């Protein structure tokens, strides 16, 4: 079952910008991330369609969080779960999945066109075993879950006074579901995509061409194709956020707000902060998503050796452009 998550005011950023900046605390979902919503919607729809029956197996390819969401529900409902992941994700995700009792398959990271990609590997294993493939990227039950839950919660929690929604995209489910709901309530709500380097969505929204430069340590966001879920999104603009900006925001939040957020949440909040700076005089209400907790990435983001290897040095937020 899904329960509404709190909308947290980010006091330091609100004071710095004169806008009201809020984060949807999705790390408080049972599975620890925003992906619980996609998992819930996908499983519920599969059950209704007769694709998933008692004692069945759920298979999914994931960067981790959707797998954890699916595994959490599988444990509650008595399903088996097989998760395929790239082998370069944070160790905490593998540890959590093992604790949940899933069958875990890891594969080397590779381009989507390669049939050894985690997405294709999951599809192939589901076919071989006659299991249910969740297919979070193309299964529109994903975005519909956000349309039914996340969007209405944000609208109610802001009393219908949300001026902008800023969000990154992996499968596209969150930004699609929330943007569609908010735009139906008020067409003036500004929807802005926050995209890491290495992803092609920023370029697509700006030029119509999917291309990318650079790379990012963020996990679970950024993509080089248009998914069925992302195609449902209603987006007004896009901004790129680099890893230095992201990690600086992450440390700022920890030290100024006592808020430990994951990499996608820090990227989202940097994009929201940047948008607020552009609109300081307007005193806007800006909402974003805190997809998961920093505690899911401690082996990386709080590891001095890892940050040094990636040449990442957190800066004071005010010094960033």
CSV table of C-alpha atoms in Angstrom, one decimal:
chain,number,residue,atom,x,y,z
A,1,UNK,CA,0.0,0.0,0.0
A,2,UNK,CA,1.1,3.5,-0.7
A,3,UNK,CA,0.9,6.3,1.8
A,4,UNK,CA,1.2,10.0,1.2
A,5,UNK,CA,4.7,11.3,1.8
A,6,UNK,CA,5.4,14.7,3.4
A,7,UNK,CA,6.3,17.8,1.4
A,8,UNK,CA,9.3,19.3,3.2
A,9,UNK,CA,10.2,23.0,3.0
A,10,UNK,CA,13.9,23.4,2.3
A,11,UNK,CA,14.6,26.3,4.7
A,12,UNK,CA,18.1,27.2,3.6
A,13,UNK,CA,17.3,27.4,-0.1
A,14,UNK,CA,14.0,29.2,0.5
A,15,UNK,CA,15.8,31.8,2.6
A,16,UNK,CA,18.6,32.2,0.0
A,17,UNK,CA,16.2,32.7,-2.9
A,18,UNK,CA,13.1,34.4,-1.6
A,19,UNK,CA,11.0,31.5,-3.1
A,20,UNK,CA,9.4,28.6,-1.3
A,21,UNK,CA,11.2,25.5,-2.2
A,22,UNK,CA,9.8,22.1,-1.3
A,23,UNK,CA,10.9,18.5,-1.7
A,24,UNK,CA,8.6,15.5,-1.8
A,25,UNK,CA,10.1,13.1,0.8
A,26,UNK,CA,9.9,10.0,-1.3
A,27,UNK,CA,12.7,8.4,0.7
A,28,UNK,CA,10.0,7.8,3.4
A,29,UNK,CA,8.2,5.2,1.2
A,30,UNK,CA,8.4,1.7,2.6
A,31,UNK,CA,11.0,0.7,0.0
A,32,UNK,CA,13.0,3.9,0.6
A,33,UNK,CA,12.5,5.6,-2.8
A,34,UNK,CA,10.1,7.2,-5.3
A,35,UNK,CA,10.2,4.0,-7.3
A,36,UNK,CA,7.8,2.4,-4.8
A,37,UNK,CA,5.0,4.2,-6.7
A,38,UNK,CA,6.0,2.8,-10.0
A,39,UNK,CA,6.3,-0.7,-8.5
A,40,UNK,CA,2.9,-0.4,-6.9
A,41,UNK,CA,1.2,0.7,-10.1
A,42,UNK,CA,2.9,-1.9,-12.2
A,43,UNK,CA,2.1,-4.8,-9.9
A,44,UNK,CA,-1.5,-3.7,-9.3
A,45,UNK,CA,-2.1,-3.4,-13.1
A,46,UNK,CA,-0.5,-6.8,-13.8
A,47,UNK,CA,-2.7,-8.4,-11.2
A,48,UNK,CA,-5.8,-6.9,-12.7
A,49,UNK,CA,-4.8,-8.0,-16.2
A,50,UNK,CA,-4.1,-11.6,-15.0
A,51,UNK,CA,-0.4,-11.3,-15.9
A,52,UNK,CA,0.7,-11.9,-12.3
A,53,UNK,CA,-0.8,-14.7,-10.2
A,54,UNK,CA,-0.2,-16.2,-6.8
A,55,UNK,CA,3.3,-17.6,-6.4
A,56,UNK,CA,4.4,-15.9,-9.7
A,57,UNK,CA,7.8,-14.3,-10.4
A,58,UNK,CA,8.5,-10.7,-11.1
A,59,UNK,CA,11.5,-9.9,-13.3
A,60,UNK,CA,13.0,-6.4,-13.8
A,61,UNK,CA,16.1,-4.6,-15.1
A,62,UNK,CA,16.9,-1.6,-12.9
A,63,UNK,CA,19.6,0.7,-11.4
A,64,UNK,CA,18.3,-0.6,-8.1
A,65,UNK,CA,15.5,1.4,-6.6
A,66,UNK,CA,12.7,0.0,-8.7
A,67,UNK,CA,14.0,-3.4,-8.0
A,68,UNK,CA,13.9,-2.7,-4.3
A,69,UNK,CA,10.3,-1.4,-4.6
A,70,UNK,CA,9.3,-4.5,-6.5
A,71,UNK,CA,11.1,-6.8,-4.1
A,72,UNK,CA,9.4,-5.1,-1.1
A,73,UNK,CA,6.0,-5.7,-2.6
A,74,UNK,CA,6.9,-9.2,-3.7
A,75,UNK,CA,7.8,-10.1,-0.2
A,76,UNK,CA,4.5,-8.7,1.1
A,77,UNK,CA,2.4,-10.5,-1.6
A,78,UNK,CA,4.2,-13.8,-1.8
A,79,UNK,CA,5.8,-13.4,-5.2
A,80,UNK,CA,9.3,-14.4,-6.2
A,81,UNK,CA,11.6,-11.7,-7.6
A,82,UNK,CA,14.5,-11.7,-10.1
A,83,UNK,CA,16.4,-8.4,-10.5
A,84,UNK,CA,19.0,-7.6,-13.1
A,85,UNK,CA,21.3,-4.6,-12.5
A,86,UNK,CA,24.4,-3.1,-13.9
A,87,UNK,CA,27.4,-4.0,-11.7
A,88,UNK,CA,28.6,-0.4,-11.1
A,89,UNK,CA,25.8,0.8,-8.8
A,90,UNK,CA,26.1,1.6,-5.1
A,91,UNK,CA,26.9,-1.4,-2.9
A,92,UNK,CA,24.0,-0.5,-0.6
A,93,UNK,CA,21.5,-1.4,-3.3
A,94,UNK,CA,22.8,-4.9,-3.8
A,95,UNK,CA,22.9,-5.4,0.0
A,96,UNK,CA,19.3,-4.3,0.3
A,97,UNK,CA,18.1,-6.6,-2.5
A,98,UNK,CA,20.0,-9.6,-1.0
A,99,UNK,CA,18.3,-8.9,2.3
A,100,UNK,CA,14.9,-8.9,0.6
A,101,UNK,CA,15.7,-12.4,-0.8
A,102,UNK,CA,15.7,-11.7,-4.5
A,103,UNK,CA,17.6,-13.6,-7.2
A,104,UNK,CA,20.1,-10.9,-8.2
A,105,UNK,CA,21.9,-10.9,-11.6
A,106,UNK,CA,24.5,-8.3,-12.4
A,107,UNK,CA,25.8,-7.4,-15.8
A,108,UNK,CA,28.5,-5.0,-17.0
A,109,UNK,CA,27.2,-1.6,-18.0
A,110,UNK,CA,26.9,-1.2,-21.8
A,111,UNK,CA,25.0,0.8,-24.4
A,112,UNK,CA,21.3,0.1,-24.7
A,113,UNK,CA,21.8,-1.3,-28.2
A,114,UNK,CA,23.9,-4.1,-26.8
A,115,UNK,CA,21.7,-7.1,-26.1
A,116,UNK,CA,23.7,-7.7,-22.8
A,117,UNK,CA,22.2,-4.4,-21.4
A,118,UNK,CA,20.4,-5.0,-18.2
A,119,UNK,CA,17.1,-4.1,-19.8
A,120,UNK,CA,17.4,-6.7,-22.6
A,121,UNK,CA,18.8,-9.3,-20.1
A,122,UNK,CA,15.7,-8.9,-17.9
A,123,UNK,CA,13.3,-9.2,-20.8
A,124,UNK,CA,15.2,-12.3,-22.0
A,125,UNK,CA,15.1,-14.0,-18.6
A,126,UNK,CA,11.4,-13.2,-18.1
A,127,UNK,CA,10.7,-14.9,-21.5
A,128,UNK,CA,12.8,-17.9,-20.7
A,129,UNK,CA,11.1,-18.4,-17.3
A,130,UNK,CA,7.6,-17.6,-18.3
A,131,UNK,CA,7.7,-14.8,-15.6
A,132,UNK,CA,6.1,-11.3,-15.5
A,133,UNK,CA,8.5,-8.6,-16.8
A,134,UNK,CA,7.7,-5.3,-15.1
A,135,UNK,CA,9.3,-3.3,-17.9
A,136,UNK,CA,9.2,0.0,-16.0
A,137,UNK,CA,10.5,2.1,-18.9
A,138,UNK,CA,7.7,1.2,-21.3
A,139,UNK,CA,4.9,0.1,-19.0
A,140,UNK,CA,2.6,3.1,-18.7
A,141,UNK,CA,1.2,1.8,-15.4
A,142,UNK,CA,4.4,3.6,-14.1
A,143,UNK,CA,3.4,7.1,-15.0
A,144,UNK,CA,-0.3,6.5,-14.2
A,145,UNK,CA,0.6,5.6,-10.6
A,146,UNK,CA,2.2,9.1,-10.3
A,147,UNK,CA,-0.8,10.7,-12.0
A,148,UNK,CA,-3.1,9.0,-9.4
A,149,UNK,CA,-0.9,9.6,-6.3
A,150,UNK,CA,2.1,11.9,-6.5
A,151,UNK,CA,0.5,14.7,-8.5
A,152,UNK,CA,-2.7,14.9,-6.4
A,153,UNK,CA,-0.6,14.8,-3.2
A,154,UNK,CA,1.5,17.8,-4.3
A,155,UNK,CA,-1.6,19.7,-5.4
A,156,UNK,CA,-3.2,19.1,-2.0
A,157,UNK,CA,-0.1,19.8,0.1
A,158,UNK,CA,0.5,23.1,-1.6
A,159,UNK,CA,-3.3,24.0,-1.5
A,160,UNK,CA,-3.2,24.3,-5.2
A,161,UNK,CA,-0.5,27.0,-5.1
A,162,UNK,CA,2.4,25.4,-6.9
A,163,UNK,CA,4.1,27.6,-9.5
A,164,UNK,CA,6.7,25.1,-10.7
A,165,UNK,CA,7.6,21.5,-10.6
A,166,UNK,CA,11.2,20.5,-11.3
A,167,UNK,CA,12.2,16.9,-11.8
A,168,UNK,CA,14.8,14.6,-13.4
A,169,UNK,CA,13.8,11.6,-15.5
A,170,UNK,CA,14.9,7.9,-15.7
A,171,UNK,CA,11.9,6.0,-16.9
A,172,UNK,CA,10.0,9.2,-17.2
A,173,UNK,CA,7.2,8.0,-14.9
A,174,UNK,CA,7.4,10.6,-12.2
A,175,UNK,CA,7.7,13.7,-14.4
A,176,UNK,CA,5.0,12.4,-16.8
A,177,UNK,CA,2.5,11.6,-14.2
A,178,UNK,CA,3.0,14.7,-12.1
A,179,UNK,CA,3.2,17.1,-15.0
A,180,UNK,CA,0.0,15.8,-16.6
A,181,UNK,CA,-1.9,16.1,-13.3
A,182,UNK,CA,-0.6,19.5,-12.4
A,183,UNK,CA,-1.1,20.9,-16.0
A,184,UNK,CA,-4.7,19.7,-15.9
A,185,UNK,CA,-5.3,21.5,-12.6
A,186,UNK,CA,-3.5,24.7,-13.8
A,187,UNK,CA,-1.9,25.2,-17.2
A,188,UNK,CA,0.3,27.9,-15.8
A,189,UNK,CA,2.3,25.5,-13.6
A,190,UNK,CA,5.9,25.5,-15.1
A,191,UNK,CA,7.3,22.0,-15.6
A,192,UNK,CA,11.1,21.8,-15.9
A,193,UNK,CA,13.3,18.8,-16.6
A,194,UNK,CA,16.5,18.5,-14.6
A,195,UNK,CA,19.0,16.4,-16.6
A,196,UNK,CA,22.5,15.1,-15.7
A,197,UNK,CA,25.4,15.2,-18.1
A,198,UNK,CA,25.5,12.0,-20.2
A,199,UNK,CA,21.7,12.1,-20.7
A,200,UNK,CA,20.2,13.0,-24.1
A,201,UNK,CA,16.8,14.4,-22.8
A,202,UNK,CA,18.0,18.0,-22.3
A,203,UNK,CA,19.2,18.1,-25.9
A,204,UNK,CA,16.0,16.5,-27.2
A,205,UNK,CA,13.8,19.1,-25.5
A,206,UNK,CA,16.1,22.0,-26.7
A,207,UNK,CA,16.9,20.8,-30.2
A,208,UNK,CA,14.7,17.8,-31.0
A,209,UNK,CA,17.9,15.6,-31.2
A,210,UNK,CA,18.9,13.1,-28.6
A,211,UNK,CA,22.6,13.6,-27.9
A,212,UNK,CA,24.8,14.0,-24.9
A,213,UNK,CA,28.1,15.1,-23.6
A,214,UNK,CA,30.0,14.2,-20.4
A,215,UNK,CA,28.9,11.7,-17.8
A,216,UNK,CA,27.5,11.6,-14.3
A,217,UNK,CA,27.7,9.6,-11.1
A,218,UNK,CA,24.0,10.0,-10.5
A,219,UNK,CA,22.2,6.7,-10.5
A,220,UNK,CA,18.7,5.9,-12.0
A,221,UNK,CA,18.3,9.1,-14.0
A,222,UNK,CA,19.4,10.2,-17.4
A,223,UNK,CA,18.7,8.2,-20.6
A,224,UNK,CA,19.4,8.2,-24.3
A,225,UNK,CA,16.0,7.3,-25.6
A,226,UNK,CA,12.4,8.3,-25.4
A,227,UNK,CA,10.4,5.9,-23.3
A,228,UNK,CA,6.6,5.4,-23.5
A,229,UNK,CA,6.4,7.0,-20.0
A,230,UNK,CA,8.5,10.0,-20.9
A,231,UNK,CA,6.4,10.6,-24.0
A,232,UNK,CA,3.4,11.4,-21.8
A,233,UNK,CA,5.2,14.2,-20.0
A,234,UNK,CA,4.2,17.8,-20.5
A,235,UNK,CA,7.4,19.8,-20.2
A,236,UNK,CA,8.0,23.6,-20.6
A,237,UNK,CA,11.8,23.7,-20.3
A,238,UNK,CA,14.9,21.8,-19.3
A,239,UNK,CA,18.2,22.5,-17.5
A,240,UNK,CA,21.4,20.5,-17.2
A,241,UNK,CA,23.1,20.0,-13.8
A,242,UNK,CA,26.7,18.7,-13.6
A,243,UNK,CA,28.1,16.5,-10.8
A,244,UNK,CA,29.9,19.3,-9.1
A,245,UNK,CA,26.7,21.3,-8.7
A,246,UNK,CA,24.9,18.1,-7.6
A,247,UNK,CA,27.4,17.1,-5.0
A,248,UNK,CA,27.7,20.6,-3.7
A,249,UNK,CA,24.0,20.7,-3.2
A,250,UNK,CA,24.1,17.3,-1.5
A,251,UNK,CA,26.6,18.4,1.1
A,252,UNK,CA,24.9,21.8,1.5
A,253,UNK,CA,21.6,20.1,2.4
A,254,UNK,CA,23.4,17.8,4.9
A,255,UNK,CA,25.2,20.6,6.6
A,256,UNK,CA,22.7,23.4,6.5
A,257,UNK,CA,19.4,21.5,6.6
A,258,UNK,CA,20.3,18.2,8.2
A,259,UNK,CA,18.8,16.5,5.2
A,260,UNK,CA,20.6,13.5,3.8
A,261,UNK,CA,19.4,13.0,0.2
A,262,UNK,CA,20.5,10.9,-2.7
A,263,UNK,CA,22.2,12.0,-5.9
A,264,UNK,CA,19.0,12.5,-8.0
A,265,UNK,CA,17.4,14.4,-5.2
A,266,UNK,CA,20.4,16.7,-4.9
A,267,UNK,CA,20.4,17.2,-8.7
A,268,UNK,CA,16.6,18.0,-8.5
A,269,UNK,CA,17.1,20.5,-5.7
A,270,UNK,CA,20.0,22.2,-7.5
A,271,UNK,CA,17.8,22.7,-10.6
A,272,UNK,CA,15.0,24.0,-8.3
A,273,UNK,CA,17.4,26.4,-6.6
A,274,UNK,CA,18.7,27.7,-9.9
A,275,UNK,CA,15.1,28.3,-11.2
A,276,UNK,CA,14.3,30.1,-7.9
A,277,UNK,CA,17.3,32.4,-8.4
A,278,UNK,CA,16.0,33.3,-11.8
A,279,UNK,CA,12.7,34.2,-10.2
A,280,UNK,CA,13.7,35.7,-6.8
A,281,UNK,CA,11.5,38.7,-7.0
A,282,UNK,CA,8.4,36.5,-7.7
A,283,UNK,CA,8.4,34.5,-4.5
A,284,UNK,CA,7.4,31.3,-6.3
A,285,UNK,CA,6.4,28.0,-4.8
A,286,UNK,CA,8.7,25.4,-6.4
A,287,UNK,CA,8.3,21.7,-5.8
A,288,UNK,CA,10.7,18.9,-6.6
A,289,UNK,CA,11.2,15.2,-5.7
A,290,UNK,CA,13.6,13.8,-3.1
A,291,UNK,CA,13.8,10.4,-4.8
A,292,UNK,CA,15.8,8.6,-2.1
A,293,UNK,CA,18.3,9.0,0.8
A,294,UNK,CA,22.0,9.6,0.9
A,295,UNK,CA,22.2,6.5,3.0
A,296,UNK,CA,21.7,4.4,-0.1
A,297,UNK,CA,25.0,5.8,-1.5
A,298,UNK,CA,27.3,6.3,1.5
A,299,UNK,CA,30.0,4.0,0.0
A,300,UNK,CA,30.3,6.6,-2.8
A,301,UNK,CA,29.2,10.1,-2.0
A,302,UNK,CA,30.7,10.1,1.6
A,303,UNK,CA,33.9,8.4,0.4
A,304,UNK,CA,36.8,10.8,0.0
A,305,UNK,CA,38.7,8.4,-2.2
A,306,UNK,CA,35.7,8.0,-4.6
A,307,UNK,CA,35.1,11.8,-4.8
A,308,UNK,CA,38.8,12.3,-5.4
A,309,UNK,CA,38.8,9.7,-8.2
A,310,UNK,CA,35.9,11.5,-9.8
A,311,UNK,CA,37.6,14.9,-9.2
A,312,UNK,CA,34.5,16.1,-7.2
A,313,UNK,CA,35.0,18.8,-4.6
A,314,UNK,CA,31.9,20.2,-2.9
A,315,UNK,CA,31.8,24.0,-3.0
A,316,UNK,CA,29.7,26.5,-1.1
A,317,UNK,CA,26.5,26.8,-2.9
A,318,UNK,CA,26.7,30.6,-3.3
A,319,UNK,CA,29.9,30.2,-5.4
A,320,UNK,CA,28.2,28.1,-8.1
A,321,UNK,CA,27.0,29.7,-11.3
